[in-house]
Coordinates of C-alpha atoms in Angstrom, one line a residue:
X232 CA 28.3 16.0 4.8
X233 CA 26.5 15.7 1.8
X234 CA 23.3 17.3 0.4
X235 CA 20.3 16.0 -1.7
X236 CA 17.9 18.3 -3.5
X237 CA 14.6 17.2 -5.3
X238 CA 11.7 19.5 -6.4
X239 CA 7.8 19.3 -4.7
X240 CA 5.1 21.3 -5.3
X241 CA 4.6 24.7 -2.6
X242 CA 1.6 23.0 -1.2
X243 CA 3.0 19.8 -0.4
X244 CA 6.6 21.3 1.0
X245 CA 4.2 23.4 3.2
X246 CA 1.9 20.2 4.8
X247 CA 4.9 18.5 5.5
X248 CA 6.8 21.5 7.0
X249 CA 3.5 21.5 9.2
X250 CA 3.7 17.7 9.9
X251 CA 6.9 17.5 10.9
X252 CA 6.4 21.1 13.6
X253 CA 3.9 18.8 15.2
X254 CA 6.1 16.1 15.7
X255 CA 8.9 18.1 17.0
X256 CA 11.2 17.7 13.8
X257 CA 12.4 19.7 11.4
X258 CA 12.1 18.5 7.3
X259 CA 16.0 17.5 7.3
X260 CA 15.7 15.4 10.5
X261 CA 12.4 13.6 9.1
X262 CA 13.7 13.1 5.7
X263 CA 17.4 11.2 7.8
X264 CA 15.1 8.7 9.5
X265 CA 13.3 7.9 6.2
X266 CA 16.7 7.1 4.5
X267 CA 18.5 5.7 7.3
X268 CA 14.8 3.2 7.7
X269 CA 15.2 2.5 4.0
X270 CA 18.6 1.6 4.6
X271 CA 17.6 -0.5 7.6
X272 CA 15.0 -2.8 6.2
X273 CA 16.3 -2.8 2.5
X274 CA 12.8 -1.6 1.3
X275 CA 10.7 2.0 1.3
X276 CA 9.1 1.8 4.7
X277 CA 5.1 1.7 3.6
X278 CA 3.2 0.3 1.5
X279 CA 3.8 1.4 -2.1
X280 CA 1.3 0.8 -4.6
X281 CA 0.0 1.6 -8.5
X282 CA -3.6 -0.9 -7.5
X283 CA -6.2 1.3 -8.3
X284 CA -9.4 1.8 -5.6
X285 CA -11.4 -1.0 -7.3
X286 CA -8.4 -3.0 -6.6
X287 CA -7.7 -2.1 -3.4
X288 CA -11.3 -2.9 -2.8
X289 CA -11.9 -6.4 -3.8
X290 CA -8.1 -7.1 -1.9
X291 CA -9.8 -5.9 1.1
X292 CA -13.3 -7.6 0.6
X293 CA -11.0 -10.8 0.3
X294 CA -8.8 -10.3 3.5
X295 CA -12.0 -10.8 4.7
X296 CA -13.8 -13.6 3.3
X297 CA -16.3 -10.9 1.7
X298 CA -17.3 -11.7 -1.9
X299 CA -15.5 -14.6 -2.7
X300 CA -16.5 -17.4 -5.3
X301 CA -18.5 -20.4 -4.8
X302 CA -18.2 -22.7 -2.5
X303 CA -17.7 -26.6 -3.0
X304 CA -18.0 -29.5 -0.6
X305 CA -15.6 -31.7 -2.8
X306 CA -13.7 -32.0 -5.9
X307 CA -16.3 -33.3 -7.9
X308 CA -18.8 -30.6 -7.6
X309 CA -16.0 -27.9 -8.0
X310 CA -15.3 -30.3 -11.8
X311 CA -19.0 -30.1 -12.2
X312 CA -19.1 -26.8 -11.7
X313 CA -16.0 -25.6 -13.6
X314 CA -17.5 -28.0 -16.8
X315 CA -21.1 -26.7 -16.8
X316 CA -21.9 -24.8 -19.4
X317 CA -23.4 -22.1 -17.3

């Protein structure tokens, strides 16, 4: 069997220590399924990302039609717009 060790700061070895109490594992047993999930689907589990919060803000705000540019009723008007000097 082999092992892996990797360096984390006290406080963050201590919340997960306490995470993983309340779901009935131990750190070892939390850290397997991670890997053997990674392995699994070929890709880190969640959602990893360097967006920043103003990014991740105007993604949301266009998930949901929030804030999103003009609106044209044809092609033409969208070339009007697009050539205006405005």
């Amino acid at each position: 069997m082999a092992q892996m060790s990797f360096r984390i700061n006290d406080a963050t070895k201590k919340d997960f220590e306490k995470v993983c109490e309340e779901l009935g594992l131990n750190p070892t047993t939390a850290l397997t399924i991670f890997i053997k999930k990674t392995i699994r689907e070929c890709r880190i589990p969640f959602e990893v990302s360097m967006y920043n919060s103003e990014t991740l803000r105007v993604l949301d705000e266009s998930r949901q039609n929030m804030n999103l540019s003009k609106t044209f009723n044809n092609v033409e008007e969208l070339f009007e717009d697009l050539n205006s000097e405005d």
